Coordinates of C-alpha atoms in Angstrom, one line a residue:
M1219 CA 189.4 184.4 40.0
K1220 CA 190.4 183.5 43.8
M1221 CA 189.0 186.2 45.1
V1222 CA 185.8 184.9 43.8
K1223 CA 185.8 181.2 44.9
K1224 CA 186.4 183.1 49.1
Y1225 CA 183.3 185.2 48.0
K1226 CA 181.1 181.4 47.0
K1227 CA 182.7 179.6 49.5
W1228 CA 180.8 182.2 52.2
Y1229 CA 178.4 183.0 50.7
V1230 CA 177.2 178.6 49.8
L1231 CA 178.8 178.5 54.1
I1232 CA 176.0 181.6 54.8
I1233 CA 173.3 179.9 52.7
I1234 CA 173.6 176.5 54.7
A1235 CA 173.7 178.5 58.2
L1236 CA 170.6 180.7 57.8
F1237 CA 168.8 176.8 56.5
M1238 CA 169.6 175.0 59.5
A1239 CA 168.1 178.4 61.5
F1240 CA 165.8 178.1 59.2
L1241 CA 164.7 173.7 60.5
P1242 CA 163.9 173.8 64.0
V1243 CA 161.2 177.6 63.7
K1244 CA 159.9 175.2 60.3
D1245 CA 159.2 172.1 63.2
W1246 CA 158.1 174.8 66.2
L1247 CA 155.3 176.3 62.9
E1248 CA 154.0 172.7 61.9
T1249 CA 154.1 172.0 65.5
K1250 CA 151.1 174.9 65.8
N1251 CA 149.7 173.9 62.6
Q1252 CA 146.4 173.4 64.6
S1253 CA 145.2 170.6 61.8
I1254 CA 147.5 169.2 62.2
L1255 CA 148.6 167.2 65.7
R1256 CA 151.5 165.4 66.4
V1257 CA 152.1 162.6 69.2
G1258 CA 155.5 160.6 70.5
I1259 CA 154.9 157.3 71.1
L1260 CA 156.4 153.7 72.1
G1261 CA 158.0 150.9 70.4
I1262 CA 155.7 149.0 67.3
H1263 CA 156.6 147.6 65.6
Q1264 CA 153.8 145.2 64.6
A1265 CA 150.8 145.0 62.7
I1266 CA 148.3 148.0 64.1
D1267 CA 145.9 144.8 64.9
P1268 CA 144.6 143.8 68.2
H1269 CA 143.8 140.8 67.3
L1270 CA 147.2 139.9 67.9
S1271 CA 148.3 142.3 69.8
D1272 CA 147.6 143.4 73.5
N1273 CA 150.3 146.9 73.1
E1274 CA 148.1 149.6 75.0
Y1275 CA 149.2 151.8 72.1
I1276 CA 148.2 150.2 69.7
G1277 CA 144.5 149.5 71.2
H1278 CA 144.7 153.7 71.0
I1279 CA 145.3 153.7 67.1
Y1280 CA 143.2 151.4 66.2
G1281 CA 140.4 153.0 67.8
Q1282 CA 140.4 156.3 65.5
V1283 CA 140.0 153.7 63.1
V1284 CA 138.2 150.9 63.4
E1285 CA 135.1 150.9 65.6
P1286 CA 133.0 149.0 68.2
L1287 CA 129.4 147.5 69.0
F1288 CA 129.6 149.8 71.7
R1289 CA 131.2 152.6 73.4
V1290 CA 130.7 153.6 77.4
E1291 CA 129.9 156.8 78.4
D1292 CA 129.3 157.1 82.7
G1293 CA 129.0 154.1 82.7
V1294 CA 126.9 153.8 81.2
L1295 CA 126.4 151.6 77.5
V1296 CA 125.7 153.5 74.2
P1297 CA 124.7 152.2 71.1
L1298 CA 127.4 153.4 69.5
L1299 CA 127.2 150.9 65.3
L1300 CA 123.4 149.3 66.4
E1301 CA 120.1 151.4 66.3
K1302 CA 119.7 150.5 70.3
I1303 CA 120.8 148.2 72.9
P1304 CA 119.9 144.6 72.0
V1305 CA 116.8 142.8 72.6
V1306 CA 117.6 140.1 75.1
S1307 CA 115.7 137.0 75.8
S1308 CA 114.1 136.0 79.0
D1309 CA 116.6 133.3 79.6
G1310 CA 119.5 136.2 78.8
L1311 CA 120.9 133.6 76.1
S1312 CA 119.6 135.0 72.9
Y1313 CA 120.8 138.7 71.4
H1314 CA 118.7 140.2 68.8
F1315 CA 121.3 142.9 67.3
T1316 CA 120.4 145.4 64.6
L1317 CA 123.0 147.7 62.4
K1318 CA 122.6 151.1 61.9
K1319 CA 121.9 151.9 57.8
D1320 CA 124.1 154.7 57.7
I1321 CA 127.0 153.4 58.8
F1322 CA 130.0 152.5 55.8
F1323 CA 133.3 151.8 55.6
H1324 CA 136.2 153.3 54.5
N1325 CA 136.7 151.8 51.3
G1326 CA 132.9 153.4 50.7
S1327 CA 131.0 149.7 51.0
Q1328 CA 128.8 149.9 54.0
M1329 CA 128.7 147.3 57.3
S1330 CA 127.1 144.6 56.9
S1331 CA 126.6 141.7 59.7
Y1332 CA 127.4 139.6 57.7
D1333 CA 130.8 142.0 58.9
V1334 CA 130.5 141.1 62.4
Q1335 CA 130.6 137.4 61.7
F1336 CA 133.8 137.0 60.2
F1337 CA 134.6 139.6 63.3
F1338 CA 134.1 136.4 65.6
E1339 CA 135.3 134.0 63.6
R1340 CA 138.1 135.1 62.9
M1341 CA 138.2 135.5 66.8
F1342 CA 138.5 131.8 67.2
F1343 CA 140.2 130.3 64.6
T1344 CA 142.4 128.0 65.8
H1345 CA 145.5 128.9 64.4
Y1346 CA 145.7 132.3 65.3
P1347 CA 143.0 133.4 67.8
A1348 CA 142.4 136.6 69.4
V1349 CA 144.6 138.2 73.0
N1350 CA 141.4 138.5 74.1
V1351 CA 139.5 135.0 72.9
T1352 CA 138.5 134.1 76.2
S1353 CA 136.3 137.1 76.4
F1354 CA 133.8 135.8 74.4
L1355 CA 134.3 132.2 75.0
S1356 CA 130.2 132.0 76.4
I1357 CA 128.6 132.2 72.7
A1358 CA 127.9 128.8 71.4
G1359 CA 130.3 127.5 69.5
A1360 CA 133.6 129.0 70.4
R1361 CA 134.9 126.8 72.0
D1362 CA 134.0 124.3 68.9
L1363 CA 135.9 127.2 66.8
L1364 CA 138.6 127.4 68.4
A1365 CA 139.5 123.9 68.7
G1366 CA 139.2 123.5 64.6
H1367 CA 136.5 120.9 65.5
T1368 CA 134.4 123.4 63.2
Q1369 CA 135.0 125.9 60.4
H1370 CA 132.3 128.7 61.9
L1371 CA 131.0 129.7 65.4
A1372 CA 127.3 128.7 65.9
G1373 CA 126.3 131.0 67.8
F1374 CA 125.6 134.3 65.0
E1375 CA 123.0 133.8 62.9
V1376 CA 123.0 136.2 59.9
L1377 CA 119.0 137.5 59.5
N1378 CA 120.4 140.1 56.9
H1379 CA 121.8 143.0 55.7
L1380 CA 121.5 144.8 58.7
E1381 CA 120.4 142.0 61.8
F1382 CA 122.1 139.2 63.3
M1383 CA 121.1 137.4 66.5
I1384 CA 124.0 136.1 69.3
Y1385 CA 122.7 132.7 71.3
L1386 CA 125.0 132.1 73.9
E1387 CA 125.6 128.8 76.1
Q1388 CA 125.6 130.6 79.2
V1389 CA 124.8 134.0 80.9
D1390 CA 127.5 136.6 81.3
P1391 CA 126.0 140.3 82.0
F1392 CA 128.8 141.8 81.0
F1393 CA 129.0 140.5 77.6
L1394 CA 127.1 143.9 75.7
Y1395 CA 130.3 146.0 78.2
R1396 CA 132.8 143.8 76.5
L1397 CA 131.5 144.9 72.8
S1398 CA 132.3 148.6 74.0
A1399 CA 136.8 147.2 73.7
V1400 CA 138.6 149.2 71.7
N1401 CA 139.5 144.7 70.8
T1402 CA 136.2 144.4 68.9
G1403 CA 135.5 147.0 67.1
I1404 CA 134.4 145.7 62.8
Y1405 CA 135.6 146.0 59.9
S1406 CA 135.3 144.9 56.8
M1407 CA 135.9 141.5 55.6
E1408 CA 136.0 141.8 52.2
A1409 CA 139.2 144.7 52.8
F1410 CA 140.6 142.3 55.1
L1411 CA 139.9 138.5 52.3
N1412 CA 141.6 141.4 49.6
A1413 CA 144.5 142.1 52.0
P1414 CA 144.9 138.7 54.6
Y1415 CA 149.1 139.8 54.7
Q1416 CA 149.3 143.6 54.8
W1417 CA 146.8 144.1 57.4
G1418 CA 147.4 146.5 60.1
L1419 CA 150.4 146.8 57.9
S1420 CA 149.4 148.8 54.0
T1421 CA 145.5 148.5 54.8
L1422 CA 143.1 148.7 57.3
I1423 CA 139.5 149.9 56.4
G1424 CA 137.2 150.6 59.8
S1425 CA 134.2 153.1 60.5
G1426 CA 135.7 154.7 63.1
P1427 CA 136.6 159.4 62.6
Y1428 CA 140.5 158.6 60.8
Q1429 CA 141.5 156.8 57.9
L1430 CA 144.5 155.0 57.8
L1431 CA 146.6 157.6 55.1
E1432 CA 150.3 154.9 55.8
Y1433 CA 152.3 153.2 57.9
Q1434 CA 156.1 152.5 58.2
P1435 CA 156.9 149.9 61.6
R1436 CA 159.3 152.1 63.7
K1437 CA 158.8 155.0 61.9
W1438 CA 155.8 156.8 61.7
I1439 CA 152.0 156.1 61.6
H1440 CA 149.4 158.9 59.3
L1441 CA 145.7 159.4 60.1
E1442 CA 143.2 161.5 58.4
T1443 CA 140.0 162.5 58.8
F1444 CA 136.7 160.3 57.3
G1445 CA 134.6 162.8 56.0
S1446 CA 131.7 160.0 55.6
Y1447 CA 132.0 159.3 59.3
H1448 CA 128.3 158.4 60.4
Q1449 CA 127.7 161.0 63.7
D1450 CA 128.8 164.8 63.9
R1451 CA 132.0 166.0 65.4
D1452 CA 135.0 168.5 65.1
T1453 CA 138.5 166.6 64.2
V1454 CA 142.0 167.7 63.5
S1455 CA 142.2 166.6 59.4
R1456 CA 145.6 165.2 60.5
V1457 CA 147.3 163.1 63.0
E1458 CA 150.5 161.8 62.6
Y1459 CA 152.3 159.6 65.8
K1460 CA 156.2 159.2 65.4
I1461 CA 157.1 156.1 66.6
Y1462 CA 160.2 156.0 69.3
D1463 CA 162.3 154.0 70.5
N1464 CA 164.6 155.4 73.2
N1465 CA 162.2 157.8 75.6
L1466 CA 164.1 160.6 76.0
L1467 CA 164.7 161.2 72.7
M1468 CA 160.0 161.9 72.5
L1469 CA 160.8 164.2 75.8
E1470 CA 163.6 166.2 74.0
D1471 CA 161.0 166.4 70.6
Y1472 CA 157.8 167.1 73.0
L1473 CA 160.3 169.7 74.7
Q1474 CA 161.7 171.6 71.3
D1475 CA 157.3 171.3 69.9
R1476 CA 158.0 168.7 67.2
I1477 CA 155.9 166.9 69.1
A1478 CA 151.9 168.2 70.9
L1479 CA 151.3 165.0 72.7
I1480 CA 153.5 161.6 75.0
P1481 CA 153.1 159.4 77.5
L1482 CA 155.6 160.2 79.6
A1483 CA 157.3 157.3 82.1
W1484 CA 157.3 158.1 85.7
H1485 CA 160.3 157.9 86.5
E1486 CA 161.2 160.5 83.6
Y1487 CA 158.0 163.4 85.4
Q1488 CA 160.4 162.7 88.8
E1489 CA 164.0 164.1 86.7
N1490 CA 162.4 166.1 84.2
R1491 CA 159.7 168.3 86.4
R1492 CA 161.9 170.9 86.5
R1493 CA 162.0 171.4 82.0
I1494 CA 157.3 170.0 81.7
S1495 CA 155.2 173.0 82.3
P1496 CA 152.9 172.1 85.5
N1497 CA 149.8 173.5 83.5
E1498 CA 151.0 170.3 80.5
V1499 CA 151.5 167.5 82.6
F1500 CA 147.7 164.8 82.7
M1501 CA 147.5 162.3 85.0
H1502 CA 145.0 159.7 83.9
E1503 CA 144.8 157.4 87.6
R1504 CA 144.4 154.3 86.1
P1505 CA 141.6 151.2 87.7
A1506 CA 144.5 148.8 88.8
G1507 CA 147.8 148.5 90.1
Y1508 CA 151.2 147.4 88.4
S1509 CA 152.3 144.4 89.9
L1510 CA 154.7 141.4 89.4
L1511 CA 154.1 138.5 87.5
L1512 CA 155.7 135.7 88.3
N1513 CA 156.3 132.9 86.0
Q1514 CA 156.0 129.3 87.0
S1515 CA 157.4 127.2 84.7
H1516 CA 160.5 129.0 85.1
P1517 CA 162.8 125.5 86.5
I1518 CA 163.7 128.2 89.5
L1519 CA 160.3 129.5 89.9
S1520 CA 157.8 127.3 89.8
D1521 CA 159.2 126.3 93.6
K1522 CA 156.8 127.9 95.9
R1523 CA 158.9 128.4 98.1
V1524 CA 161.1 131.1 95.9
R1525 CA 158.9 133.1 94.6
Q1526 CA 157.4 133.5 98.6
A1527 CA 161.3 134.2 99.0
I1528 CA 160.7 136.3 96.1
A1529 CA 157.5 138.5 97.7
Y1530 CA 159.6 139.0 101.0
A1531 CA 163.4 140.5 99.3
L1532 CA 160.7 142.8 97.4
D1533 CA 160.3 146.8 99.8
R1534 CA 158.0 148.5 97.7
R1535 CA 159.1 152.0 99.7
E1536 CA 162.3 151.8 97.9
L1537 CA 159.7 151.9 94.5
H1538 CA 157.4 154.5 95.9
E1539 CA 160.3 157.1 96.9
R1540 CA 161.7 157.0 93.5
F1541 CA 158.3 156.9 91.4
F1542 CA 156.8 158.9 93.9
V1543 CA 153.4 160.8 92.1
H1544 CA 150.2 162.0 93.3
N1545 CA 147.7 160.0 93.7
H1546 CA 150.2 157.3 95.0
Q1547 CA 149.9 154.1 97.5
M1548 CA 151.7 150.8 97.9
I1549 CA 149.3 147.9 97.2
Y1550 CA 149.0 144.3 98.1
N1551 CA 146.0 142.6 97.1
F1552 CA 145.6 142.8 93.5
L1553 CA 141.3 144.0 93.2
P1554 CA 141.5 147.1 94.3
E1555 CA 139.4 148.7 96.9
D1556 CA 135.8 148.3 97.1
L1557 CA 135.7 146.3 95.0
L1558 CA 133.5 143.2 94.8
G1559 CA 135.4 140.3 95.6
S1560 CA 138.2 142.0 97.6
T1561 CA 139.4 142.4 101.0
S1562 CA 140.6 144.2 103.7
E1563 CA 143.1 141.4 104.6
R1564 CA 147.0 142.3 103.4
L1565 CA 147.2 139.6 101.6
S1566 CA 151.5 139.7 100.4
P1567 CA 153.6 139.8 102.5
F1568 CA 155.6 143.1 104.9
R1569 CA 159.3 142.6 103.5
D1570 CA 161.4 140.2 105.8
I1571 CA 165.2 139.6 105.3
E1572 CA 165.6 136.4 107.2
K1573 CA 162.4 135.0 106.2
S1574 CA 163.1 135.0 102.7
K1575 CA 167.0 134.4 103.2
A1576 CA 165.4 130.6 105.7
L1577 CA 162.6 129.8 103.0
L1578 CA 166.1 129.9 100.4
R1579 CA 167.7 127.9 102.5
E1580 CA 164.7 125.5 102.7
A1581 CA 164.1 125.1 99.1
G1582 CA 168.4 124.1 98.5
Y1583 CA 169.5 127.9 97.3
P1584 CA 171.1 128.6 100.9
N1585 CA 173.5 130.6 98.9
G1586 CA 170.7 132.1 96.6
F1587 CA 171.0 132.3 92.6
Y1588 CA 171.4 133.4 88.7
L1589 CA 168.0 134.7 87.1
V1590 CA 168.0 136.0 84.0
D1591 CA 165.7 138.3 82.8
Y1592 CA 165.5 141.2 80.4
Y1593 CA 163.8 144.4 79.5
T1594 CA 162.9 147.1 77.1
N1595 CA 162.5 150.7 77.8
R1596 CA 164.6 152.8 80.0
S1597 CA 161.1 152.5 82.4
T1598 CA 161.7 148.7 83.2
F1599 CA 165.5 149.5 82.6
V1600 CA 165.0 151.5 86.6
V1601 CA 162.4 149.2 88.1
G1602 CA 164.7 145.7 86.9
Q1603 CA 167.6 148.3 88.7
I1604 CA 165.6 148.4 91.7
L1605 CA 164.0 144.7 92.4
Q1606 CA 168.1 143.9 90.6
A1607 CA 169.9 145.8 94.2
Q1608 CA 166.4 144.1 96.2
L1609 CA 167.3 140.7 96.8
R1610 CA 170.8 140.7 96.1
Q1611 CA 170.4 141.3 99.4
V1612 CA 169.1 137.4 99.6
G1613 CA 172.1 136.0 97.5
I1614 CA 169.3 136.0 94.0
N1615 CA 172.2 138.0 92.2
L1616 CA 169.0 139.0 88.8
I1617 CA 170.9 140.0 85.0
L1618 CA 169.3 142.2 83.7
L1619 CA 169.7 141.3 79.3
H1620 CA 167.8 144.8 76.7
K1621 CA 165.3 143.1 74.5
D1622 CA 164.1 145.2 72.3
L1623 CA 160.2 144.8 72.0
A1624 CA 160.3 142.0 68.8
D1625 CA 162.6 139.9 70.4
W1626 CA 160.8 140.3 73.4
D1627 CA 157.1 139.8 72.1
A1628 CA 159.1 136.1 71.1
I1629 CA 160.8 135.1 74.4
N1630 CA 157.4 135.9 76.1
Q1631 CA 155.8 134.0 73.6
R1632 CA 158.6 130.7 74.5
G1633 CA 157.6 131.3 78.2
E1634 CA 162.1 132.0 79.0
F1635 CA 161.7 134.8 81.1
A1636 CA 161.0 135.5 85.3
F1637 CA 158.7 138.4 85.7
M1638 CA 156.7 140.3 84.0
L1639 CA 155.1 144.2 85.2
Y1640 CA 151.3 143.8 84.6
T1641 CA 148.8 145.9 85.3
P1642 CA 145.0 144.7 83.7
Q1643 CA 143.6 146.2 80.7
V1644 CA 139.5 147.4 82.5
I1645 CA 137.0 148.0 80.8
Y1646 CA 134.1 147.7 83.1
M1647 CA 134.8 147.9 87.3
D1648 CA 134.0 143.9 87.9
P1649 CA 136.3 141.3 89.5
D1650 CA 136.2 139.0 86.0
N1651 CA 137.4 141.8 84.2
F1652 CA 141.0 141.4 86.4
L1653 CA 141.0 137.8 87.1
Y1654 CA 138.9 135.9 84.5
P1655 CA 142.1 137.1 81.0
L1656 CA 144.7 136.7 84.1
L1657 CA 143.9 133.8 85.1
H1658 CA 141.6 131.5 82.6
S1659 CA 143.9 128.3 81.5
S1660 CA 142.7 129.7 77.6
S1661 CA 143.8 132.9 78.3
R1662 CA 147.6 134.0 76.9
L1663 CA 148.5 135.3 80.6
S1664 CA 147.8 132.1 81.8
K1665 CA 149.4 130.1 78.8
M1666 CA 152.5 131.9 79.0
F1667 CA 152.8 131.7 83.1
E1668 CA 150.9 128.1 83.4
L1669 CA 149.1 130.3 85.6
G1670 CA 145.7 128.0 85.0
N1671 CA 143.8 124.7 86.4
P1672 CA 140.5 123.6 86.1
A1673 CA 139.4 124.1 89.2
L1674 CA 140.6 127.9 88.7
D1675 CA 139.0 127.5 84.8
Q1676 CA 135.6 126.2 86.9
A1677 CA 135.2 129.2 88.9
L1678 CA 136.2 131.8 87.1
E1679 CA 133.2 130.4 85.2
W1680 CA 130.1 130.1 88.2
A1681 CA 131.2 133.0 89.1
R1682 CA 130.4 134.8 86.2
T1683 CA 126.9 133.4 85.7
V1684 CA 125.6 132.8 90.3
P1685 CA 123.2 135.3 91.0
D1686 CA 123.8 135.6 94.1
E1687 CA 126.4 138.7 95.1
Q1688 CA 127.5 137.5 98.5
E1689 CA 129.5 134.4 96.4
R1690 CA 130.4 136.6 93.3
K1691 CA 132.2 137.4 96.5
Y1692 CA 133.4 134.2 98.1
L1693 CA 135.0 133.0 95.4
Y1694 CA 136.5 135.9 93.8
Q1695 CA 138.2 136.5 97.2
A1696 CA 139.2 132.6 97.1
M1697 CA 140.7 133.3 93.7
E1698 CA 142.3 135.9 94.6
R1699 CA 143.8 134.1 97.8
F1700 CA 145.6 131.2 96.2
I1701 CA 147.3 133.5 94.0
I1702 CA 148.4 135.7 95.9
A1703 CA 148.9 133.8 99.3
E1704 CA 149.3 131.0 99.0
E1705 CA 150.3 130.0 95.4
Q1706 CA 152.4 133.8 95.2
F1707 CA 151.6 134.4 91.5
I1708 CA 151.8 137.3 91.7
I1709 CA 153.7 140.2 94.1
P1710 CA 151.1 144.0 94.0
L1711 CA 153.4 146.6 93.8
L1712 CA 151.8 150.1 93.8
F1713 CA 149.3 152.3 92.6
L1714 CA 150.7 154.4 89.2
P1715 CA 149.0 157.0 87.5
E1716 CA 149.7 156.7 83.3
I1717 CA 151.0 160.8 83.0
F1718 CA 151.1 162.3 80.0
L1719 CA 152.3 166.0 78.3
V1720 CA 149.7 168.1 76.4
K1721 CA 150.8 171.3 74.6
K1722 CA 149.0 174.5 76.1
E1723 CA 147.9 174.9 72.6
W1724 CA 145.8 171.9 71.8
Q1725 CA 144.0 170.9 75.5
D1726 CA 140.6 173.1 74.6
K1727 CA 140.4 170.5 71.2
I1728 CA 140.4 167.7 74.0
G1729 CA 137.3 167.3 74.3
K1730 CA 136.1 168.2 71.4
Y1731 CA 137.2 164.4 69.2
Q1732 CA 138.0 161.0 69.6
H1733 CA 141.9 162.1 71.0
P1734 CA 144.3 159.4 69.9
F1735 CA 145.8 158.8 73.9
Y1736 CA 141.1 159.3 74.9
L1737 CA 141.9 162.7 77.1
R1738 CA 139.7 164.9 77.8
Y1739 CA 139.9 169.0 78.5
E1740 CA 138.7 168.8 82.5
D1741 CA 141.3 166.4 83.2
I1742 CA 144.3 168.1 82.7
A1743 CA 145.9 168.8 85.5

């Protein structure tokens, strides 16, 4: 009997060992399955709803499920949900839209003018307006709705089931381009009203090529092909996003063939280059650089001399050496070169330790001070460590505390932070798209950083509509000089590309369907 029990024990151990050995093979086989794309993303914990968040990953996923009225192809506006480009009145204030007849939501209902109307009226809901609300304040009645003076948007008129009018209070030459942004996607009014508190969690009904199958915050998001999609396009049958809190765990899963596509932080690319196949690296050059936003509402940073001292203390060359990648450069201005309103004048200063210390003494901090700031992941921590070492040389002691994304969002809303690493989300290459969402007093960022003032608001609104291009140029140059050279609200640092890793077996599919990160095969390095 003892012999039998001994053999049974060894038999069980062998079975377990074989099962464990098979698991990596099973993962590999599933990853190679060309009908399921597995993508790694970082730290999503909230609803998939860009009405409430400007998180880029939320925007990417939302864009697979919910579509805007237009898309932009090579800089050209193309109707997506519309029959044609709207008819615009001679004064540029009235737009006549006609929806396509064959647009159906994932719940089977046909898209109508009332769904579009509901999208816009929810955008200006006074108790929780959309994060992109400043982009559409030119619509007649938008400010009244936002202020709670009315319950309906005066500038939207339903003509019939498929036709509607939008009326503007002032000419906005980029109005239609803004309707191509992922956060202007049109969703089912009926589906939202049936489950408002589950919207973006268990319910998300759009007309896109994929429909939401399952979402477990902090764990995964599963999408599957929408069989009645209104356009002919090749898609994979299923996209599975795995949500990570740790960049390194995501990279390890990619290297072990458990996922096929991931974003990669700059320093992790540098530290792991020998482990990464060059043929799997994709670099997407952002249209805007990274800058450091300073919180003007902070008790210490409210002093302009302190903000200037910080600008003089920073050394971009050290950041350059740590994060050096292709197409990288140090920047001293916020608006990119060759953009209307940009200037060849260097607006942010070179490093000058003595000048920085002199400004701190003048501000009443001869011995420096302590400053607390927060980070959410290793990328921001690495940047924070470099800034910490540089600021210490002038007497500023930066204390870095880790927070998860939910806590960090709450801290931001309360204004309890010192800095933010920032890059604008650019829809079209015009200075309005860079400066208006940052500086206008109605914008979320402007409220957080207390950047807005009546003079800036007036300049931003006038620059949108003034027909003289030379006058627009001077207005934007003056605004950029004000926020950098004069007030040091913002310190431009670096141009850095986004980096992605894509498995070879998926690269030939990238140009054939709407990819979760909008990559194109011809862009793969």
